DNA sequence: ATATGTCGGTTGTCAGACAAGTCAAGCCGC
DNA sequence: GCGGCTTGACTTGTCTGACAACCGACATAT
């Protein structure tokens, strides 16, 4: 009867509700009112307490606005439809949300030793050699390149063999799917850089074009850098933003 | 006449707990464990449900880390303490923290009508006229210009007379000091742009230099745009970054 | 016309209980 | 002694039901 097989762990109620509520909000217009909490909780199949915790995360992100005694509303500025940087996600899902079809071009996977810059980015001392998996690719929308990405991951976390046959270039996706190691945050530095000859060619833009550059360190829970990535974005395709809190409430 | 907008009411339990818990966290070291929730709830004089909602906001901000069946811990990395973009602050305080002395150059204050772009940025669509206060300035470090900033504020929020004699150019500082209207968040868009002739001159850089461009809308609690600002930064002086959460816990 | 009271609906908070996960000590068979 | 298993204490996760605080609108009284 009761078997000892381990089922794939069901996503916790909270995460399920987070997805469901997020999807629901996406279908609503700014300023629109959500159903009352008891109704919503019943429809989503969770208790009101759990629902409220999920709602609070959306309030915290500025997606929802609550008014005591009145109701809960979709914030008028709807940052979720845009590309807030608060949550790390693959460029593919980000593009899909704003209705773009992406293709990977010039995918290049290799195992090699890290350069000094990469070693520094990965937080490794310089004493030993640092074998890494390097994934480079250009993202296209239609026929126009829009981004150039490079991920560098120590071989201790990911090797060439860990990438499935249908690997399309998203290292983050692979890391998330494995669930090992446990990831915490990404520290992403924001820079602007002129396109040199190499990037001008790869991204089909004139030399000297201003590119948005994101340099990210993805941390695991034990404070190690799992992934060091450098991305270049051609202006005009993606719109990144960040919500900044005003100090003192 | 007197617009009776929403204002901070008598502090609700949640806000009190938010303060108390925040103060408590500040006394703890990274990685340290918090007391169990029932204990904490009793000490703070609220129910566990309320405490958990407050805790979730801290988890959302990356200040706390929860582990099911184990406990709640102070995150080892406190994004707020870093000079990340999560918290809005004046460029002057940011510069001071990284040990730079700033000077304001070419300060220009005027009252005029908003341009169409500015009107859109302020969320004013079909208003007949949009009189605004415009503050433009260049920030220097030593003798080298590093940033070009422009703030545009509707005259309903701020007029020329509201700026004191010792006004040094920080509109945010004035707004915060007044406490009216109550500010909530700033939505800051991140772009890269080549310096045209005008900015090349103002910032003393070659034409075509890649500049980091931040376009920000500062919102009040009633979802109105109080301040629309456009900033250009010369690379190499300020380092902006943002902490991005990994989805799923 | 203005002020006041009431009422339904919604969010805010509460108390207690149980489920699920983690960890370590202890027990058992070998 | 040693490895594997069980047990139990402890913590976070979720559920249930209830009541309080608040808002908006309508009816009512002044």
PDB file of N, CA, C and O in Angstrom, chain A residues 14 52-53 56-57 60-61 66 76-77 82 85-88 184-190 193-194 208 210 219 223 239-247 249, chain B residues 14-15 52-53 56-57 60-61 66 76-77 85-88 176 184-190 193-194 208 210 219 221 223 239-247:
ATOM      1  N   UNK A  14       2.868  27.956  -0.917  1.00  0.00           N
ATOM      2  CA  UNK A  14       3.220  29.366  -1.086  1.00  0.00           C
ATOM      3  C   UNK A  14       3.746  29.633  -2.489  1.00  0.00           C
ATOM      4  O   UNK A  14       3.356  30.598  -3.138  1.00  0.00           O
ATOM      5  N   UNK A  52      -2.196  35.762   2.302  1.00  0.00           N
ATOM      6  CA  UNK A  52      -1.776  37.098   2.709  1.00  0.00           C
ATOM      7  C   UNK A  52      -0.257  37.236   2.700  1.00  0.00           C
ATOM      8  O   UNK A  52       0.278  38.292   2.340  1.00  0.00           O
ATOM      9  N   UNK A  53       0.432  36.173   3.063  1.00  0.00           N
ATOM     10  CA  UNK A  53       1.900  36.238   3.016  1.00  0.00           C
ATOM     11  C   UNK A  53       2.381  36.427   1.583  1.00  0.00           C
ATOM     12  O   UNK A  53       3.305  37.189   1.319  1.00  0.00           O
ATOM     13  N   UNK A  56       1.749  39.901   0.481  1.00  0.00           N
ATOM     14  CA  UNK A  56       2.677  40.878   1.036  1.00  0.00           C
ATOM     15  C   UNK A  56       3.926  40.982   0.180  1.00  0.00           C
ATOM     16  O   UNK A  56       4.484  42.068   0.012  1.00  0.00           O
ATOM     17  N   UNK A  57       4.390  39.869  -0.373  1.00  0.00           N
ATOM     18  CA  UNK A  57       5.573  39.954  -1.230  1.00  0.00           C
ATOM     19  C   UNK A  57       5.285  40.808  -2.454  1.00  0.00           C
ATOM     20  O   UNK A  57       6.133  41.578  -2.897  1.00  0.00           O
ATOM     21  N   UNK A  60       5.260  44.320  -1.343  1.00  0.00           N
ATOM     22  CA  UNK A  60       6.650  44.737  -1.124  1.00  0.00           C
ATOM     23  C   UNK A  60       7.329  45.090  -2.445  1.00  0.00           C
ATOM     24  O   UNK A  60       8.123  45.997  -2.516  1.00  0.00           O
ATOM     25  N   UNK A  61       6.974  44.374  -3.482  1.00  0.00           N
ATOM     26  CA  UNK A  61       7.567  44.651  -4.790  1.00  0.00           C
ATOM     27  C   UNK A  61       6.856  45.798  -5.500  1.00  0.00           C
ATOM     28  O   UNK A  61       7.234  46.167  -6.601  1.00  0.00           O
ATOM     29  N   UNK A  66      -2.664  47.765  -1.110  1.00  0.00           N
ATOM     30  CA  UNK A  66      -3.780  47.377  -0.254  1.00  0.00           C
ATOM     31  C   UNK A  66      -4.333  48.593   0.467  1.00  0.00           C
ATOM     32  O   UNK A  66      -3.575  49.443   0.939  1.00  0.00           O
ATOM     33  N   UNK A  76      -0.736  51.057 -10.120  1.00  0.00           N
ATOM     34  CA  UNK A  76      -0.995  51.709 -11.397  1.00  0.00           C
ATOM     35  C   UNK A  76       0.211  51.674 -12.318  1.00  0.00           C
ATOM     36  O   UNK A  76       0.087  51.852 -13.507  1.00  0.00           O
ATOM     37  N   UNK A  77       1.398  51.427 -11.750  1.00  0.00           N
ATOM     38  CA  UNK A  77       2.560  51.491 -12.639  1.00  0.00           C
ATOM     39  C   UNK A  77       3.001  50.122 -13.125  1.00  0.00           C
ATOM     40  O   UNK A  77       3.797  50.034 -14.042  1.00  0.00           O
ATOM     41  N   UNK A  82       7.039  45.108 -16.900  1.00  0.00           N
ATOM     42  CA  UNK A  82       8.328  45.522 -17.390  1.00  0.00           C
ATOM     43  C   UNK A  82       9.360  44.545 -16.850  1.00  0.00           C
ATOM     44  O   UNK A  82       9.020  43.498 -16.357  1.00  0.00           O
ATOM     45  N   UNK A  85      14.654  44.394 -12.182  1.00  0.00           N
ATOM     46  CA  UNK A  85      15.867  43.601 -11.970  1.00  0.00           C
ATOM     47  C   UNK A  85      15.870  42.921 -10.614  1.00  0.00           C
ATOM     48  O   UNK A  85      16.817  42.236 -10.285  1.00  0.00           O
ATOM     49  N   UNK A  86      14.793  43.109  -9.842  1.00  0.00           N
ATOM     50  CA  UNK A  86      14.827  42.587  -8.481  1.00  0.00           C
ATOM     51  C   UNK A  86      14.911  41.072  -8.446  1.00  0.00           C
ATOM     52  O   UNK A  86      15.472  40.485  -7.545  1.00  0.00           O
ATOM     53  N   UNK A  87      14.326  40.441  -9.425  1.00  0.00           N
ATOM     54  CA  UNK A  87      14.346  38.983  -9.447  1.00  0.00           C
ATOM     55  C   UNK A  87      15.155  38.515 -10.647  1.00  0.00           C
ATOM     56  O   UNK A  87      14.979  38.994 -11.763  1.00  0.00           O
ATOM     57  N   UNK A  88      16.041  37.604 -10.368  1.00  0.00           N
ATOM     58  CA  UNK A  88      16.886  37.072 -11.424  1.00  0.00           C
ATOM     59  C   UNK A  88      16.086  36.117 -12.288  1.00  0.00           C
ATOM     60  O   UNK A  88      15.402  35.239 -11.797  1.00  0.00           O
ATOM     61  N   UNK A 184      21.345  31.832  -3.805  1.00  0.00           N
ATOM     62  CA  UNK A 184      20.709  32.848  -2.960  1.00  0.00           C
ATOM     63  C   UNK A 184      20.472  34.140  -3.734  1.00  0.00           C
ATOM     64  O   UNK A 184      19.335  34.464  -4.043  1.00  0.00           O
ATOM     65  N   UNK A 185      21.490  34.858  -4.061  1.00  0.00           N
ATOM     66  CA  UNK A 185      21.301  36.137  -4.746  1.00  0.00           C
ATOM     67  C   UNK A 185      22.347  36.327  -5.821  1.00  0.00           C
ATOM     68  O   UNK A 185      23.367  35.646  -5.856  1.00  0.00           O
ATOM     69  N   UNK A 186      22.063  37.246  -6.696  1.00  0.00           N
ATOM     70  CA  UNK A 186      23.015  37.646  -7.711  1.00  0.00           C
ATOM     71  C   UNK A 186      23.350  39.111  -7.506  1.00  0.00           C
ATOM     72  O   UNK A 186      22.466  39.950  -7.383  1.00  0.00           O
ATOM     73  N   UNK A 187      24.629  39.391  -7.433  1.00  0.00           N
ATOM     74  CA  UNK A 187      25.048  40.785  -7.317  1.00  0.00           C
ATOM     75  C   UNK A 187      25.410  41.260  -8.710  1.00  0.00           C
ATOM     76  O   UNK A 187      26.378  40.801  -9.315  1.00  0.00           O
ATOM     77  N   UNK A 188      24.616  42.161  -9.222  1.00  0.00           N
ATOM     78  CA  UNK A 188      24.761  42.577 -10.610  1.00  0.00           C
ATOM     79  C   UNK A 188      25.229  44.016 -10.684  1.00  0.00           C
ATOM     80  O   UNK A 188      24.542  44.923 -10.192  1.00  0.00           O
ATOM     81  N   UNK A 189      26.386  44.207 -11.287  1.00  0.00           N
ATOM     82  CA  UNK A 189      26.914  45.561 -11.426  1.00  0.00           C
ATOM     83  C   UNK A 189      26.490  46.129 -12.772  1.00  0.00           C
ATOM     84  O   UNK A 189      26.395  45.408 -13.762  1.00  0.00           O
ATOM     85  N   UNK A 190      26.210  47.418 -12.783  1.00  0.00           N
ATOM     86  CA  UNK A 190      25.638  48.060 -13.952  1.00  0.00           C
ATOM     87  C   UNK A 190      26.639  49.044 -14.543  1.00  0.00           C
ATOM     88  O   UNK A 190      27.081  49.965 -13.856  1.00  0.00           O
ATOM     89  N   UNK A 193      29.370  50.715 -21.713  1.00  0.00           N
ATOM     90  CA  UNK A 193      30.648  50.536 -22.401  1.00  0.00           C
ATOM     91  C   UNK A 193      30.443  50.703 -23.895  1.00  0.00           C
ATOM     92  O   UNK A 193      29.422  50.280 -24.440  1.00  0.00           O
ATOM     93  N   UNK A 194      31.428  51.283 -24.537  1.00  0.00           N
ATOM     94  CA  UNK A 194      31.370  51.424 -25.991  1.00  0.00           C
ATOM     95  C   UNK A 194      31.706  50.096 -26.650  1.00  0.00           C
ATOM     96  O   UNK A 194      32.553  49.353 -26.165  1.00  0.00           O
ATOM     97  N   UNK A 208      31.606  51.850 -31.329  1.00  0.00           N
ATOM     98  CA  UNK A 208      31.354  53.022 -30.512  1.00  0.00           C
ATOM     99  C   UNK A 208      29.929  53.114 -29.999  1.00  0.00           C
ATOM    100  O   UNK A 208      29.609  53.984 -29.196  1.00  0.00           O
ATOM    101  N   UNK A 210      26.931  52.720 -27.638  1.00  0.00           N
ATOM    102  CA  UNK A 210      26.900  52.560 -26.193  1.00  0.00           C
ATOM    103  C   UNK A 210      26.137  51.296 -25.846  1.00  0.00           C
ATOM    104  O   UNK A 210      24.967  51.148 -26.194  1.00  0.00           O
ATOM    105  N   UNK A 219      25.570  33.989  -6.249  1.00  0.00           N
ATOM    106  CA  UNK A 219      26.062  33.400  -5.010  1.00  0.00           C
ATOM    107  C   UNK A 219      25.223  32.208  -4.579  1.00  0.00           C
ATOM    108  O   UNK A 219      24.007  32.192  -4.758  1.00  0.00           O
ATOM    109  N   UNK A 223      27.861  31.336   0.281  1.00  0.00           N
ATOM    110  CA  UNK A 223      28.656  32.535  -0.011  1.00  0.00           C
ATOM    111  C   UNK A 223      29.730  32.306  -1.051  1.00  0.00           C
ATOM    112  O   UNK A 223      30.666  33.082  -1.148  1.00  0.00           O
ATOM    113  N   UNK A 239      14.302  46.772 -21.732  1.00  0.00           N
ATOM    114  CA  UNK A 239      14.236  47.926 -20.834  1.00  0.00           C
ATOM    115  C   UNK A 239      14.371  47.410 -19.413  1.00  0.00           C
ATOM    116  O   UNK A 239      13.455  46.788 -18.890  1.00  0.00           O
ATOM    117  N   UNK A 240      15.501  47.682 -18.811  1.00  0.00           N
ATOM    118  CA  UNK A 240      15.712  47.245 -17.442  1.00  0.00           C
ATOM    119  C   UNK A 240      15.370  48.376 -16.493  1.00  0.00           C
ATOM    120  O   UNK A 240      15.618  49.538 -16.784  1.00  0.00           O
ATOM    121  N   UNK A 241      14.831  47.998 -15.374  1.00  0.00           N
ATOM    122  CA  UNK A 241      14.617  49.020 -14.359  1.00  0.00           C
ATOM    123  C   UNK A 241      14.731  48.393 -12.979  1.00  0.00           C
ATOM    124  O   UNK A 241      14.756  47.172 -12.830  1.00  0.00           O
ATOM    125  N   UNK A 242      14.788  49.240 -11.993  1.00  0.00           N
ATOM    126  CA  UNK A 242      14.862  48.774 -10.616  1.00  0.00           C
ATOM    127  C   UNK A 242      13.998  49.688  -9.771  1.00  0.00           C
ATOM    128  O   UNK A 242      13.905  50.884 -10.014  1.00  0.00           O
ATOM    129  N   UNK A 243      13.299  49.077  -8.813  1.00  0.00           N
ATOM    130  CA  UNK A 243      12.468  49.863  -7.908  1.00  0.00           C
ATOM    131  C   UNK A 243      13.298  50.193  -6.672  1.00  0.00           C
ATOM    132  O   UNK A 243      13.802  49.297  -6.002  1.00  0.00           O
ATOM    133  N   UNK A 244      13.415  51.464  -6.380  1.00  0.00           N
ATOM    134  CA  UNK A 244      14.245  51.880  -5.253  1.00  0.00           C
ATOM    135  C   UNK A 244      13.353  52.415  -4.146  1.00  0.00           C
ATOM    136  O   UNK A 244      12.482  53.241  -4.379  1.00  0.00           O
ATOM    137  N   UNK A 245      13.619  51.941  -2.960  1.00  0.00           N
ATOM    138  CA  UNK A 245      12.811  52.376  -1.830  1.00  0.00           C
ATOM    139  C   UNK A 245      13.293  53.724  -1.327  1.00  0.00           C
ATOM    140  O   UNK A 245      14.475  54.036  -1.384  1.00  0.00           O
ATOM    141  N   UNK A 246      12.366  54.504  -0.840  1.00  0.00           N
ATOM    142  CA  UNK A 246      12.714  55.784  -0.230  1.00  0.00           C
ATOM    143  C   UNK A 246      13.070  55.526   1.222  1.00  0.00           C
ATOM    144  O   UNK A 246      12.330  54.835   1.924  1.00  0.00           O
ATOM    145  N   UNK A 247      14.201  56.037   1.683  1.00  0.00           N
ATOM    146  CA  UNK A 247      14.618  55.759   3.070  1.00  0.00           C
ATOM    147  C   UNK A 247      13.629  56.342   4.063  1.00  0.00           C
ATOM    148  O   UNK A 247      12.971  57.341   3.776  1.00  0.00           O
ATOM    149  N   UNK A 249      10.873  54.796   5.552  1.00  0.00           N
ATOM    150  CA  UNK A 249       9.501  54.430   5.215  1.00  0.00           C
ATOM    151  C   UNK A 249       9.021  55.270   4.113  1.00  0.00           C
ATOM    152  O   UNK A 249       8.564  55.099   3.165  1.00  0.00           O
TER     153      UNK A 249
ATOM    154  N   UNK B  14       1.623  46.055  12.791  1.00  0.00           N
ATOM    155  CA  UNK B  14       2.595  45.610  11.792  1.00  0.00           C
ATOM    156  C   UNK B  14       3.769  46.587  11.681  1.00  0.00           C
ATOM    157  O   UNK B  14       4.925  46.180  11.630  1.00  0.00           O
ATOM    158  N   UNK B  15       3.462  47.886  11.647  1.00  0.00           N
ATOM    159  CA  UNK B  15       4.541  48.861  11.513  1.00  0.00           C
ATOM    160  C   UNK B  15       5.413  48.891  12.762  1.00  0.00           C
ATOM    161  O   UNK B  15       6.631  49.014  12.662  1.00  0.00           O
ATOM    162  N   UNK B  52       4.857  36.871  11.164  1.00  0.00           N
ATOM    163  CA  UNK B  52       5.320  36.209   9.956  1.00  0.00           C
ATOM    164  C   UNK B  52       5.186  37.116   8.731  1.00  0.00           C
ATOM    165  O   UNK B  52       6.037  37.099   7.844  1.00  0.00           O
ATOM    166  N   UNK B  53       4.130  37.900   8.701  1.00  0.00           N
ATOM    167  CA  UNK B  53       3.999  38.820   7.558  1.00  0.00           C
ATOM    168  C   UNK B  53       5.131  39.835   7.556  1.00  0.00           C
ATOM    169  O   UNK B  53       5.678  40.167   6.504  1.00  0.00           O
ATOM    170  N   UNK B  56       8.260  38.210   6.431  1.00  0.00           N
ATOM    171  CA  UNK B  56       8.311  37.970   4.990  1.00  0.00           C
ATOM    172  C   UNK B  56       8.838  39.195   4.242  1.00  0.00           C
ATOM    173  O   UNK B  56       9.544  39.068   3.253  1.00  0.00           O
ATOM    174  N   UNK B  57       8.487  40.386   4.727  1.00  0.00           N
ATOM    175  CA  UNK B  57       9.009  41.578   4.059  1.00  0.00           C
ATOM    176  C   UNK B  57      10.533  41.628   4.171  1.00  0.00           C
ATOM    177  O   UNK B  57      11.214  42.013   3.233  1.00  0.00           O
ATOM    178  N   UNK B  60      11.899  39.139   1.841  1.00  0.00           N
ATOM    179  CA  UNK B  60      11.791  39.665   0.487  1.00  0.00           C
ATOM    180  C   UNK B  60      12.916  40.651   0.190  1.00  0.00           C
ATOM    181  O   UNK B  60      13.422  40.704  -0.920  1.00  0.00           O
ATOM    182  N   UNK B  61      13.308  41.384   1.210  1.00  0.00           N
ATOM    183  CA  UNK B  61      14.385  42.353   1.021  1.00  0.00           C
ATOM    184  C   UNK B  61      15.747  41.689   1.115  1.00  0.00           C
ATOM    185  O   UNK B  61      16.768  42.346   0.935  1.00  0.00           O
ATOM    186  N   UNK B  66      15.108  32.171   5.839  1.00  0.00           N
ATOM    187  CA  UNK B  66      14.378  31.178   6.638  1.00  0.00           C
ATOM    188  C   UNK B  66      14.685  29.782   6.132  1.00  0.00           C
ATOM    189  O   UNK B  66      14.750  29.555   4.921  1.00  0.00           O
ATOM    190  N   UNK B  76      23.742  36.759   5.534  1.00  0.00           N
ATOM    191  CA  UNK B  76      25.154  37.092   5.724  1.00  0.00           C
ATOM    192  C   UNK B  76      25.546  38.295   4.886  1.00  0.00           C
ATOM    193  O   UNK B  76      26.556  38.903   5.097  1.00  0.00           O
ATOM    194  N   UNK B  77      24.734  38.600   3.907  1.00  0.00           N
ATOM    195  CA  UNK B  77      25.063  39.716   3.026  1.00  0.00           C
ATOM    196  C   UNK B  77      23.928  40.720   3.135  1.00  0.00           C
ATOM    197  O   UNK B  77      22.791  40.387   2.881  1.00  0.00           O
ATOM    198  N   UNK B  85      21.444  49.822  -5.511  1.00  0.00           N
ATOM    199  CA  UNK B  85      20.411  50.749  -5.965  1.00  0.00           C
ATOM    200  C   UNK B  85      19.091  50.548  -5.247  1.00  0.00           C
ATOM    201  O   UNK B  85      18.132  51.217  -5.551  1.00  0.00           O
ATOM    202  N   UNK B  86      19.056  49.589  -4.303  1.00  0.00           N
ATOM    203  CA  UNK B  86      17.774  49.250  -3.704  1.00  0.00           C
ATOM    204  C   UNK B  86      17.173  50.418  -2.950  1.00  0.00           C
ATOM    205  O   UNK B  86      15.967  50.556  -2.861  1.00  0.00           O
ATOM    206  N   UNK B  87      18.014  51.242  -2.376  1.00  0.00           N
ATOM    207  CA  UNK B  87      17.516  52.378  -1.620  1.00  0.00           C
ATOM    208  C   UNK B  87      17.903  53.662  -2.331  1.00  0.00           C
ATOM    209  O   UNK B  87      19.040  53.846  -2.746  1.00  0.00           O
ATOM    210  N   UNK B  88      16.929  54.509  -2.464  1.00  0.00           N
ATOM    211  CA  UNK B  88      17.158  55.786  -3.124  1.00  0.00           C
ATOM    212  C   UNK B  88      17.911  56.708  -2.190  1.00  0.00           C
ATOM    213  O   UNK B  88      17.562  56.864  -1.042  1.00  0.00           O
ATOM    214  N   UNK B 176      12.453  65.155   0.909  1.00  0.00           N
ATOM    215  CA  UNK B 176      12.476  64.316   2.107  1.00  0.00           C
ATOM    216  C   UNK B 176      12.352  65.168   3.361  1.00  0.00           C
ATOM    217  O   UNK B 176      11.643  64.818   4.298  1.00  0.00           O
ATOM    218  N   UNK B 184       7.075  57.102  -1.773  1.00  0.00           N
ATOM    219  CA  UNK B 184       7.088  55.649  -1.596  1.00  0.00           C
ATOM    220  C   UNK B 184       8.275  55.005  -2.303  1.00  0.00           C
ATOM    221  O   UNK B 184       9.193  54.530  -1.669  1.00  0.00           O
ATOM    222  N   UNK B 185       8.268  55.001  -3.615  1.00  0.00           N
ATOM    223  CA  UNK B 185       9.363  54.338  -4.322  1.00  0.00           C
ATOM    224  C   UNK B 185       9.771  55.158  -5.541  1.00  0.00           C
ATOM    225  O   UNK B 185       9.053  56.044  -5.997  1.00  0.00           O
ATOM    226  N   UNK B 186      10.926  54.822  -6.032  1.00  0.00           N
ATOM    227  CA  UNK B 186      11.394  55.406  -7.278  1.00  0.00           C
ATOM    228  C   UNK B 186      11.579  54.284  -8.284  1.00  0.00           C
ATOM    229  O   UNK B 186      12.200  53.270  -8.010  1.00  0.00           O
ATOM    230  N   UNK B 187      11.008  54.477  -9.443  1.00  0.00           N
ATOM    231  CA  UNK B 187      11.186  53.505 -10.513  1.00  0.00           C
ATOM    232  C   UNK B 187      12.281  54.029 -11.421  1.00  0.00           C
ATOM    233  O   UNK B 187      12.115  55.048 -12.074  1.00  0.00           O
ATOM    234  N   UNK B 188      13.395  53.347 -11.416  1.00  0.00           N
ATOM    235  CA  UNK B 188      14.563  53.839 -12.122  1.00  0.00           C
ATOM    236  C   UNK B 188      14.882  52.942 -13.303  1.00  0.00           C
ATOM    237  O   UNK B 188      15.148  51.761 -13.134  1.00  0.00           O
ATOM    238  N   UNK B 189      14.850  53.513 -14.484  1.00  0.00           N
ATOM    239  CA  UNK B 189      15.161  52.751 -15.679  1.00  0.00           C
ATOM    240  C   UNK B 189      16.634  52.919 -16.010  1.00  0.00           C
ATOM    241  O   UNK B 189      17.217  53.978 -15.790  1.00  0.00           O
ATOM    242  N   UNK B 190      17.217  51.842 -16.509  1.00  0.00           N
ATOM    243  CA  UNK B 190      18.662  51.801 -16.706  1.00  0.00           C
ATOM    244  C   UNK B 190      18.967  51.716 -18.188  1.00  0.00           C
ATOM    245  O   UNK B 190      18.522  50.795 -18.869  1.00  0.00           O
ATOM    246  N   UNK B 193      23.873  55.320 -23.162  1.00  0.00           N
ATOM    247  CA  UNK B 193      23.711  56.269 -24.251  1.00  0.00           C
ATOM    248  C   UNK B 193      25.057  56.898 -24.579  1.00  0.00           C
ATOM    249  O   UNK B 193      25.848  57.178 -23.695  1.00  0.00           O
ATOM    250  N   UNK B 194      25.277  57.142 -25.851  1.00  0.00           N
ATOM    251  CA  UNK B 194      26.502  57.813 -26.260  1.00  0.00           C
ATOM    252  C   UNK B 194      26.392  59.304 -25.986  1.00  0.00           C
ATOM    253  O   UNK B 194      25.317  59.887 -26.126  1.00  0.00           O
ATOM    254  N   UNK B 208      30.743  60.510 -28.086  1.00  0.00           N
ATOM    255  CA  UNK B 208      30.623  59.082 -28.317  1.00  0.00           C
ATOM    256  C   UNK B 208      30.956  58.229 -27.103  1.00  0.00           C
ATOM    257  O   UNK B 208      30.781  57.022 -27.125  1.00  0.00           O
ATOM    258  N   UNK B 210      30.471  56.211 -23.912  1.00  0.00           N
ATOM    259  CA  UNK B 210      29.289  55.525 -23.410  1.00  0.00           C
ATOM    260  C   UNK B 210      28.970  56.030 -22.014  1.00  0.00           C
ATOM    261  O   UNK B 210      29.782  55.937 -21.099  1.00  0.00           O
ATOM    262  N   UNK B 219       7.662  58.234  -6.953  1.00  0.00           N
ATOM    263  CA  UNK B 219       6.223  58.161  -6.698  1.00  0.00           C
ATOM    264  C   UNK B 219       5.887  58.549  -5.265  1.00  0.00           C
ATOM    265  O   UNK B 219       6.644  58.255  -4.336  1.00  0.00           O
ATOM    266  N   UNK B 221       2.767  58.282  -2.221  1.00  0.00           N
ATOM    267  CA  UNK B 221       1.949  57.159  -1.782  1.00  0.00           C
ATOM    268  C   UNK B 221       0.638  57.057  -2.550  1.00  0.00           C
ATOM    269  O   UNK B 221       0.036  55.996  -2.619  1.00  0.00           O
ATOM    270  N   UNK B 223       0.414  57.309  -5.649  1.00  0.00           N
ATOM    271  CA  UNK B 223       0.694  56.830  -7.004  1.00  0.00           C
ATOM    272  C   UNK B 223       0.890  57.942  -8.018  1.00  0.00           C
ATOM    273  O   UNK B 223       0.760  57.722  -9.218  1.00  0.00           O
ATOM    274  N   UNK B 239      30.051  53.168  -9.026  1.00  0.00           N
ATOM    275  CA  UNK B 239      29.771  51.778  -9.368  1.00  0.00           C
ATOM    276  C   UNK B 239      28.395  51.439  -8.811  1.00  0.00           C
ATOM    277  O   UNK B 239      28.210  51.308  -7.612  1.00  0.00           O
ATOM    278  N   UNK B 240      27.452  51.306  -9.703  1.00  0.00           N
ATOM    279  CA  UNK B 240      26.100  50.945  -9.274  1.00  0.00           C
ATOM    280  C   UNK B 240      25.918  49.441  -9.384  1.00  0.00           C
ATOM    281  O   UNK B 240      26.425  48.809 -10.312  1.00  0.00           O
ATOM    282  N   UNK B 241      25.199  48.919  -8.467  1.00  0.00           N
ATOM    283  CA  UNK B 241      24.844  47.501  -8.597  1.00  0.00           C
ATOM    284  C   UNK B 241      23.491  47.267  -7.961  1.00  0.00           C
ATOM    285  O   UNK B 241      22.945  48.123  -7.262  1.00  0.00           O
ATOM    286  N   UNK B 242      22.963  46.083  -8.221  1.00  0.00           N
ATOM    287  CA  UNK B 242      21.675  45.719  -7.657  1.00  0.00           C
ATOM    288  C   UNK B 242      21.743  44.259  -7.259  1.00  0.00           C
ATOM    289  O   UNK B 242      22.404  43.450  -7.919  1.00  0.00           O
ATOM    290  N   UNK B 243      21.094  43.943  -6.125  1.00  0.00           N
ATOM    291  CA  UNK B 243      21.048  42.558  -5.671  1.00  0.00           C
ATOM    292  C   UNK B 243      19.766  41.941  -6.211  1.00  0.00           C
ATOM    293  O   UNK B 243      18.673  42.445  -5.974  1.00  0.00           O
ATOM    294  N   UNK B 244      19.924  40.842  -6.908  1.00  0.00           N
ATOM    295  CA  UNK B 244      18.753  40.208  -7.522  1.00  0.00           C
ATOM    296  C   UNK B 244      18.472  38.886  -6.825  1.00  0.00           C
ATOM    297  O   UNK B 244      19.358  38.060  -6.643  1.00  0.00           O
ATOM    298  N   UNK B 245      17.240  38.734  -6.442  1.00  0.00           N
ATOM    299  CA  UNK B 245      16.843  37.492  -5.769  1.00  0.00           C
ATOM    300  C   UNK B 245      16.727  36.363  -6.782  1.00  0.00           C
ATOM    301  O   UNK B 245      16.330  36.561  -7.913  1.00  0.00           O
ATOM    302  N   UNK B 246      17.031  35.158  -6.317  1.00  0.00           N
ATOM    303  CA  UNK B 246      16.800  33.979  -7.137  1.00  0.00           C
ATOM    304  C   UNK B 246      15.370  33.515  -6.900  1.00  0.00           C
ATOM    305  O   UNK B 246      14.942  33.419  -5.748  1.00  0.00           O
ATOM    306  N   UNK B 247      14.627  33.259  -7.970  1.00  0.00           N
ATOM    307  CA  UNK B 247      13.214  32.877  -7.796  1.00  0.00           C
ATOM    308  C   UNK B 247      13.095  31.565  -7.046  1.00  0.00           C
ATOM    309  O   UNK B 247      13.954  30.710  -7.125  1.00  0.00           O
TER     310      UNK B 247
END
